């Protein structure tokens, strides 16, 4: 069992001992720390926070604890109940709230849950803010409100519908164009809130929907991370139903993957590539993804005459870079679409609508669309190091070894070779270096990773 405290929130497994797992005591402590930080940050007497959760089994328990803690601090709560991460993100500014908390462990299995913390813009906190909340939690210096000053709870279950309306009103989304295409789509909502939101959106757009695992019970029917090895059921159903494609989301609906009409994975890395292809065809500008995302986004951006920039891994880093470059679209290679006209957060509803527009205007099949993009293949490996080794020194030695290549050191070491790349990142919690590579064939990506692992071992003397 595990409890992970990071600048983006607290994440852990349910049950067990406080401090080692996400117990009720830990949920209260970190909700209180967030509330205390918010009071100091906002310098306001009357505070309002939006709370929403995915459908996982522990969600209602954690929600009750978090909501009651904030009320106990004198903070008013807008309770969205079952919701999605991007829905909470858009609700915060619409409600003129001071912050938000999303109760979800994203793609982690059912025993996990988490508190994801937002600022008044509905965006994730930066590193400095997150570190301060961890410090407050550690000290447990909490002062709660007296009885006449307790916060209030307002329940509002309309925000998924409001979110859908926001998507339909985007300038590059035309519902009539999508309706005319008469799409048939299979949706795997992994029995969480994507099973509510995605079918609703599709039906508003005139799409025929075949629902698979769309009952928000929290009983995930397969590992909820939307990877090929977990998605055999929807791949088979797309073929059986002769659907145009399939849509898969994770439990909190910020990661989006497509299944092509031939029952094959479109590729999570290519979700952003396809959405960017559509947006860049209408809006000239730059794009951003993180250093571990596919080179295909850079290729498509350059095809449209735009400029691509890479950010350190982490949504907050991508958003910061997007703002700095005024990017028209960005995100992460895990299927996360960030479209600033909507909001600065990964949003599968927005991604779905943009993809439908691309297919409606381009015509042809999803498999044909995928074949039209540059093909890259990734390898993701790791190397276990002996505790006590100087990991930073090892990474510096690798950067020095390849100093004649195109190198980035903003997040570990990324070495861009002409035909492929490798990204080396150290773990913050254990002596591990993660090795990500991308090349034009799987064997080449694997061989590059193995070569770099051998070189790291030689540098480390192991």
Tab-separated table of C-alpha atoms in Angstrom, residues 135-437:
chain	number	residue	atom	x	y	z
A	135	UNK	CA	4.617	21.970	4.342
A	136	UNK	CA	1.321	23.063	5.936
A	137	UNK	CA	0.132	19.445	6.022
A	138	UNK	CA	3.352	18.343	7.684
A	139	UNK	CA	3.036	20.947	10.440
A	140	UNK	CA	-0.715	20.301	10.957
A	141	UNK	CA	-1.136	23.895	12.100
A	142	UNK	CA	-4.879	24.095	11.449
A	143	UNK	CA	-7.416	26.517	12.948
A	144	UNK	CA	-11.009	25.606	12.188
A	145	UNK	CA	-14.033	27.911	12.077
A	146	UNK	CA	-16.411	28.460	14.968
A	147	UNK	CA	-20.016	27.342	14.614
A	148	UNK	CA	-21.401	30.607	13.235
A	149	UNK	CA	-18.661	30.754	10.602
A	150	UNK	CA	-18.923	27.283	9.078
A	151	UNK	CA	-19.051	27.036	5.293
A	152	UNK	CA	-22.055	25.963	3.254
A	153	UNK	CA	-22.602	23.194	0.683
A	154	UNK	CA	-24.360	23.850	-2.616
A	155	UNK	CA	-25.010	20.794	-4.780
A	156	UNK	CA	-24.911	21.309	-8.537
A	157	UNK	CA	-25.113	18.264	-10.812
A	158	UNK	CA	-25.621	20.261	-14.033
A	159	UNK	CA	-21.978	20.875	-14.903
A	160	UNK	CA	-21.440	17.973	-17.291
A	161	UNK	CA	-24.269	19.449	-19.383
A	162	UNK	CA	-22.736	22.925	-19.051
A	163	UNK	CA	-19.368	21.482	-20.109
A	164	UNK	CA	-20.958	19.893	-23.189
A	165	UNK	CA	-22.552	23.227	-24.104
A	166	UNK	CA	-19.135	24.899	-23.772
A	167	UNK	CA	-17.680	22.344	-26.204
A	168	UNK	CA	-20.516	22.805	-28.690
A	169	UNK	CA	-19.934	26.571	-28.642
A	170	UNK	CA	-16.232	26.338	-29.599
A	171	UNK	CA	-15.487	28.217	-32.811
A	172	UNK	CA	-14.015	25.158	-34.571
A	173	UNK	CA	-16.869	22.808	-33.618
A	174	UNK	CA	-19.902	22.736	-35.915
A	175	UNK	CA	-22.539	20.289	-34.724
A	176	UNK	CA	-24.362	20.226	-38.063
A	177	UNK	CA	-21.199	19.184	-39.935
A	178	UNK	CA	-20.766	16.261	-37.546
A	179	UNK	CA	-24.456	15.271	-37.714
A	180	UNK	CA	-24.306	15.069	-41.503
A	181	UNK	CA	-21.431	12.571	-41.290
A	182	UNK	CA	-23.722	10.053	-39.489
A	183	UNK	CA	-20.947	8.503	-37.401
A	184	UNK	CA	-21.370	5.336	-35.379
A	185	UNK	CA	-19.020	5.186	-32.384
A	186	UNK	CA	-18.363	2.665	-29.605
A	187	UNK	CA	-17.560	4.209	-26.197
A	188	UNK	CA	-15.687	2.480	-23.350
A	189	UNK	CA	-16.250	4.595	-20.232
A	190	UNK	CA	-14.494	2.087	-17.892
A	191	UNK	CA	-17.607	2.298	-15.647
A	192	UNK	CA	-16.704	5.801	-14.517
A	193	UNK	CA	-17.863	9.306	-15.349
A	194	UNK	CA	-16.702	9.149	-18.959
A	195	UNK	CA	-19.629	6.782	-19.398
A	196	UNK	CA	-21.886	9.720	-18.562
A	197	UNK	CA	-20.116	12.575	-20.329
A	198	UNK	CA	-18.874	11.123	-23.636
A	199	UNK	CA	-22.147	9.447	-24.758
A	200	UNK	CA	-24.066	12.620	-23.843
A	201	UNK	CA	-21.728	14.728	-25.961
A	202	UNK	CA	-21.881	12.329	-28.898
A	203	UNK	CA	-25.683	12.191	-28.847
A	204	UNK	CA	-25.809	16.005	-28.858
A	205	UNK	CA	-23.687	15.816	-32.028
A	206	UNK	CA	-26.005	13.318	-33.727
A	207	UNK	CA	-23.614	10.376	-33.365
A	208	UNK	CA	-24.994	6.851	-32.996
A	209	UNK	CA	-23.504	5.536	-29.748
A	210	UNK	CA	-22.777	1.958	-28.750
A	211	UNK	CA	-22.055	1.961	-25.007
A	212	UNK	CA	-19.537	-0.399	-23.428
A	213	UNK	CA	-18.804	-0.183	-19.678
A	214	UNK	CA	-20.621	3.146	-19.376
A	215	UNK	CA	-22.394	2.454	-16.049
A	216	UNK	CA	-20.616	4.638	-13.431
A	217	UNK	CA	-20.390	1.993	-10.709
A	218	UNK	CA	-16.654	2.337	-10.110
A	219	UNK	CA	-16.167	-1.370	-10.777
A	220	UNK	CA	-13.553	-1.028	-13.508
A	221	UNK	CA	-13.985	-3.948	-15.960
A	222	UNK	CA	-10.303	-3.828	-16.975
A	223	UNK	CA	-7.173	-1.945	-16.018
A	224	UNK	CA	-8.316	1.671	-16.465
A	225	UNK	CA	-5.176	2.918	-18.198
A	226	UNK	CA	-6.190	3.183	-21.894
A	227	UNK	CA	-3.406	1.020	-23.329
A	228	UNK	CA	-3.688	-1.614	-26.070
A	229	UNK	CA	-3.253	-4.591	-23.732
A	230	UNK	CA	-6.344	-3.518	-21.737
A	231	UNK	CA	-8.709	-2.786	-24.633
A	232	UNK	CA	-9.482	-6.087	-26.321
A	233	UNK	CA	-13.228	-5.799	-25.672
A	234	UNK	CA	-13.742	-2.456	-27.418
A	235	UNK	CA	-11.458	-3.408	-30.306
A	236	UNK	CA	-13.636	-6.471	-30.922
A	237	UNK	CA	-16.877	-4.525	-30.519
A	238	UNK	CA	-15.851	-1.838	-33.031
A	239	UNK	CA	-15.440	-4.610	-35.617
A	240	UNK	CA	-18.636	-6.414	-34.620
A	241	UNK	CA	-20.715	-3.214	-34.781
A	242	UNK	CA	-18.973	-2.061	-37.985
A	243	UNK	CA	-18.477	1.254	-36.195
A	244	UNK	CA	-16.559	4.200	-37.620
A	245	UNK	CA	-14.273	4.152	-34.576
A	246	UNK	CA	-14.118	3.670	-30.828
A	247	UNK	CA	-13.474	6.088	-27.971
A	248	UNK	CA	-11.758	5.129	-24.715
A	249	UNK	CA	-11.241	7.437	-21.743
A	250	UNK	CA	-9.690	6.942	-18.325
A	251	UNK	CA	-11.806	7.231	-15.142
A	252	UNK	CA	-11.555	11.037	-14.833
A	253	UNK	CA	-11.812	11.711	-18.591
A	254	UNK	CA	-8.618	13.685	-19.205
A	255	UNK	CA	-6.970	10.992	-21.363
A	256	UNK	CA	-8.453	10.086	-24.743
A	257	UNK	CA	-7.664	7.162	-27.029
A	258	UNK	CA	-9.268	6.079	-30.284
A	259	UNK	CA	-9.821	2.654	-31.848
A	260	UNK	CA	-9.697	2.685	-35.660
A	261	UNK	CA	-12.463	1.175	-37.758
A	262	UNK	CA	-10.290	-1.916	-38.325
A	263	UNK	CA	-10.248	-2.670	-34.577
A	264	UNK	CA	-6.657	-1.513	-34.149
A	265	UNK	CA	-5.376	1.159	-31.767
A	266	UNK	CA	-5.139	4.596	-33.372
A	267	UNK	CA	-2.346	5.210	-30.861
A	268	UNK	CA	-2.571	7.382	-27.749
A	269	UNK	CA	0.340	9.470	-28.987
A	270	UNK	CA	-1.633	10.266	-32.151
A	271	UNK	CA	-4.720	11.645	-30.374
A	272	UNK	CA	-2.951	14.990	-29.985
A	273	UNK	CA	-1.432	14.729	-33.472
A	274	UNK	CA	-4.857	14.354	-35.102
A	275	UNK	CA	-6.524	17.110	-33.063
A	276	UNK	CA	-3.586	19.431	-33.777
A	277	UNK	CA	-3.819	18.591	-37.481
A	278	UNK	CA	-7.413	19.832	-37.494
A	279	UNK	CA	-6.811	22.952	-35.385
A	280	UNK	CA	-3.664	23.993	-37.275
A	281	UNK	CA	-5.531	23.635	-40.551
A	282	UNK	CA	-7.907	26.353	-39.317
A	283	UNK	CA	-5.709	28.418	-36.974
A	284	UNK	CA	-2.061	29.164	-37.650
A	285	UNK	CA	0.171	28.978	-34.615
A	286	UNK	CA	2.452	26.925	-32.426
A	287	UNK	CA	2.027	23.681	-30.494
A	288	UNK	CA	3.489	22.248	-27.280
A	289	UNK	CA	3.860	18.765	-25.832
A	290	UNK	CA	6.188	17.298	-23.242
A	291	UNK	CA	9.661	15.949	-23.949
A	292	UNK	CA	8.475	12.329	-23.855
A	293	UNK	CA	5.773	12.814	-26.489
A	294	UNK	CA	5.989	11.729	-30.121
A	295	UNK	CA	7.948	13.626	-32.752
A	296	UNK	CA	4.862	13.255	-34.968
A	297	UNK	CA	3.362	16.409	-33.409
A	298	UNK	CA	6.399	18.418	-34.485
A	299	UNK	CA	6.104	16.970	-38.001
A	300	UNK	CA	2.416	17.885	-38.316
A	301	UNK	CA	3.003	21.356	-36.852
A	302	UNK	CA	5.764	22.080	-39.349
A	303	UNK	CA	3.554	20.772	-42.178
A	304	UNK	CA	1.095	23.540	-41.317
A	305	UNK	CA	3.843	26.168	-41.078
A	306	UNK	CA	3.763	26.345	-37.290
A	307	UNK	CA	6.400	26.073	-34.573
A	308	UNK	CA	6.664	23.210	-32.080
A	309	UNK	CA	8.051	23.579	-28.538
A	310	UNK	CA	8.745	20.905	-25.904
A	311	UNK	CA	8.083	21.293	-22.178
A	312	UNK	CA	9.170	19.331	-19.131
A	313	UNK	CA	6.928	16.362	-18.286
A	314	UNK	CA	3.836	17.336	-16.284
A	315	UNK	CA	0.625	19.087	-17.279
A	316	UNK	CA	1.469	22.298	-15.396
A	317	UNK	CA	4.765	22.537	-17.324
A	318	UNK	CA	3.025	22.056	-20.660
A	319	UNK	CA	0.462	24.742	-19.775
A	320	UNK	CA	3.211	27.178	-18.725
A	321	UNK	CA	5.013	26.663	-22.043
A	322	UNK	CA	1.751	26.984	-24.001
A	323	UNK	CA	1.038	30.335	-22.379
A	324	UNK	CA	4.593	31.534	-23.017
A	325	UNK	CA	4.409	30.621	-26.716
A	326	UNK	CA	0.707	31.448	-27.205
A	327	UNK	CA	0.203	27.910	-28.530
A	328	UNK	CA	-3.106	27.201	-30.252
A	329	UNK	CA	-3.174	23.588	-29.045
A	330	UNK	CA	-0.987	21.329	-26.940
A	331	UNK	CA	-1.021	18.468	-24.526
A	332	UNK	CA	0.670	15.211	-23.680
A	333	UNK	CA	1.294	12.030	-25.629
A	334	UNK	CA	-0.853	10.043	-23.212
A	335	UNK	CA	-3.977	11.252	-25.011
A	336	UNK	CA	-4.283	14.578	-23.188
A	337	UNK	CA	-5.638	17.450	-25.328
A	338	UNK	CA	-5.247	21.035	-24.093
A	339	UNK	CA	-7.139	23.560	-26.209
A	340	UNK	CA	-6.789	27.099	-24.810
A	341	UNK	CA	-9.970	28.432	-26.430
A	342	UNK	CA	-11.778	26.128	-24.000
A	343	UNK	CA	-9.433	26.044	-20.974
A	344	UNK	CA	-5.884	25.137	-19.961
A	345	UNK	CA	-6.483	21.534	-18.956
A	346	UNK	CA	-6.500	18.117	-20.620
A	347	UNK	CA	-10.034	17.531	-21.885
A	348	UNK	CA	-11.355	14.415	-23.613
A	349	UNK	CA	-14.674	16.076	-24.481
A	350	UNK	CA	-12.894	18.821	-26.395
A	351	UNK	CA	-10.587	16.260	-28.021
A	352	UNK	CA	-13.545	14.128	-29.092
A	353	UNK	CA	-15.307	17.074	-30.748
A	354	UNK	CA	-12.152	18.210	-32.590
A	355	UNK	CA	-11.503	14.657	-33.831
A	356	UNK	CA	-15.102	14.334	-35.074
A	357	UNK	CA	-14.709	17.592	-36.974
A	358	UNK	CA	-11.476	16.384	-38.572
A	359	UNK	CA	-13.110	13.118	-39.694
A	360	UNK	CA	-16.283	14.833	-40.886
A	361	UNK	CA	-14.363	17.296	-43.058
A	362	UNK	CA	-11.605	14.974	-44.256
A	363	UNK	CA	-13.761	11.926	-44.993
A	364	UNK	CA	-12.341	8.427	-45.376
A	365	UNK	CA	-11.752	6.005	-42.522
A	366	UNK	CA	-9.919	6.438	-39.233
A	367	UNK	CA	-7.444	3.746	-40.310
A	368	UNK	CA	-6.679	5.773	-43.452
A	369	UNK	CA	-6.201	8.896	-41.353
A	370	UNK	CA	-3.738	7.103	-39.089
A	371	UNK	CA	-1.802	5.822	-42.107
A	372	UNK	CA	-1.447	9.399	-43.385
A	373	UNK	CA	0.656	10.447	-40.361
A	374	UNK	CA	4.368	9.758	-39.866
A	375	UNK	CA	4.831	6.414	-38.115
A	376	UNK	CA	6.931	6.344	-34.974
A	377	UNK	CA	7.343	3.638	-32.364
A	378	UNK	CA	8.209	4.012	-28.694
A	379	UNK	CA	10.105	1.969	-26.147
A	380	UNK	CA	9.716	2.663	-22.421
A	381	UNK	CA	12.202	0.958	-20.113
A	382	UNK	CA	13.926	1.627	-16.806
A	383	UNK	CA	17.200	0.778	-15.152
A	384	UNK	CA	17.460	0.000	-11.433
A	385	UNK	CA	20.483	1.618	-9.840
A	386	UNK	CA	22.255	0.857	-6.598
A	387	UNK	CA	21.092	3.191	-3.793
A	388	UNK	CA	23.674	5.882	-3.149
A	389	UNK	CA	24.731	6.290	-6.772
A	390	UNK	CA	24.897	9.880	-8.034
A	391	UNK	CA	21.995	9.795	-10.503
A	392	UNK	CA	22.396	13.463	-11.434
A	393	UNK	CA	26.068	12.823	-12.144
A	394	UNK	CA	25.206	9.882	-14.364
A	395	UNK	CA	22.728	11.990	-16.349
A	396	UNK	CA	25.289	14.776	-16.723
A	397	UNK	CA	27.844	12.268	-18.000
A	398	UNK	CA	25.358	11.083	-20.636
A	399	UNK	CA	24.653	14.683	-21.665
A	400	UNK	CA	28.388	15.338	-21.976
A	401	UNK	CA	28.852	12.169	-24.036
A	402	UNK	CA	26.289	13.399	-26.590
A	403	UNK	CA	26.972	17.138	-26.376
A	404	UNK	CA	27.335	17.373	-30.155
A	405	UNK	CA	23.694	16.289	-30.580
A	406	UNK	CA	20.540	18.365	-29.981
A	407	UNK	CA	20.232	18.145	-26.174
A	408	UNK	CA	17.636	19.364	-23.649
A	409	UNK	CA	18.272	19.252	-19.893
A	410	UNK	CA	15.100	20.966	-18.648
A	411	UNK	CA	13.780	17.601	-17.440
A	412	UNK	CA	16.453	14.929	-17.158
A	413	UNK	CA	18.327	14.564	-20.442
A	414	UNK	CA	16.734	14.336	-23.883
A	415	UNK	CA	18.993	13.589	-26.838
A	416	UNK	CA	17.479	14.285	-30.252
A	417	UNK	CA	19.246	12.324	-32.967
A	418	UNK	CA	18.366	12.962	-36.632
A	419	UNK	CA	16.255	9.792	-36.954
A	420	UNK	CA	15.236	9.062	-33.330
A	421	UNK	CA	15.464	10.327	-29.745
A	422	UNK	CA	16.031	9.162	-26.178
A	423	UNK	CA	14.763	10.793	-22.976
A	424	UNK	CA	16.336	9.906	-19.620
A	425	UNK	CA	14.484	10.864	-16.428
A	426	UNK	CA	15.262	9.983	-12.841
A	427	UNK	CA	12.615	8.878	-10.360
A	428	UNK	CA	12.033	11.196	-7.405
A	429	UNK	CA	11.251	8.302	-5.085
A	430	UNK	CA	13.682	5.488	-5.938
A	431	UNK	CA	17.089	4.942	-7.608
A	432	UNK	CA	15.690	4.427	-11.111
A	433	UNK	CA	16.379	6.071	-14.452
A	434	UNK	CA	13.508	5.822	-16.916
A	435	UNK	CA	14.507	5.481	-20.557
A	436	UNK	CA	12.054	6.550	-23.270
A	437	UNK	CA	12.994	6.193	-26.918
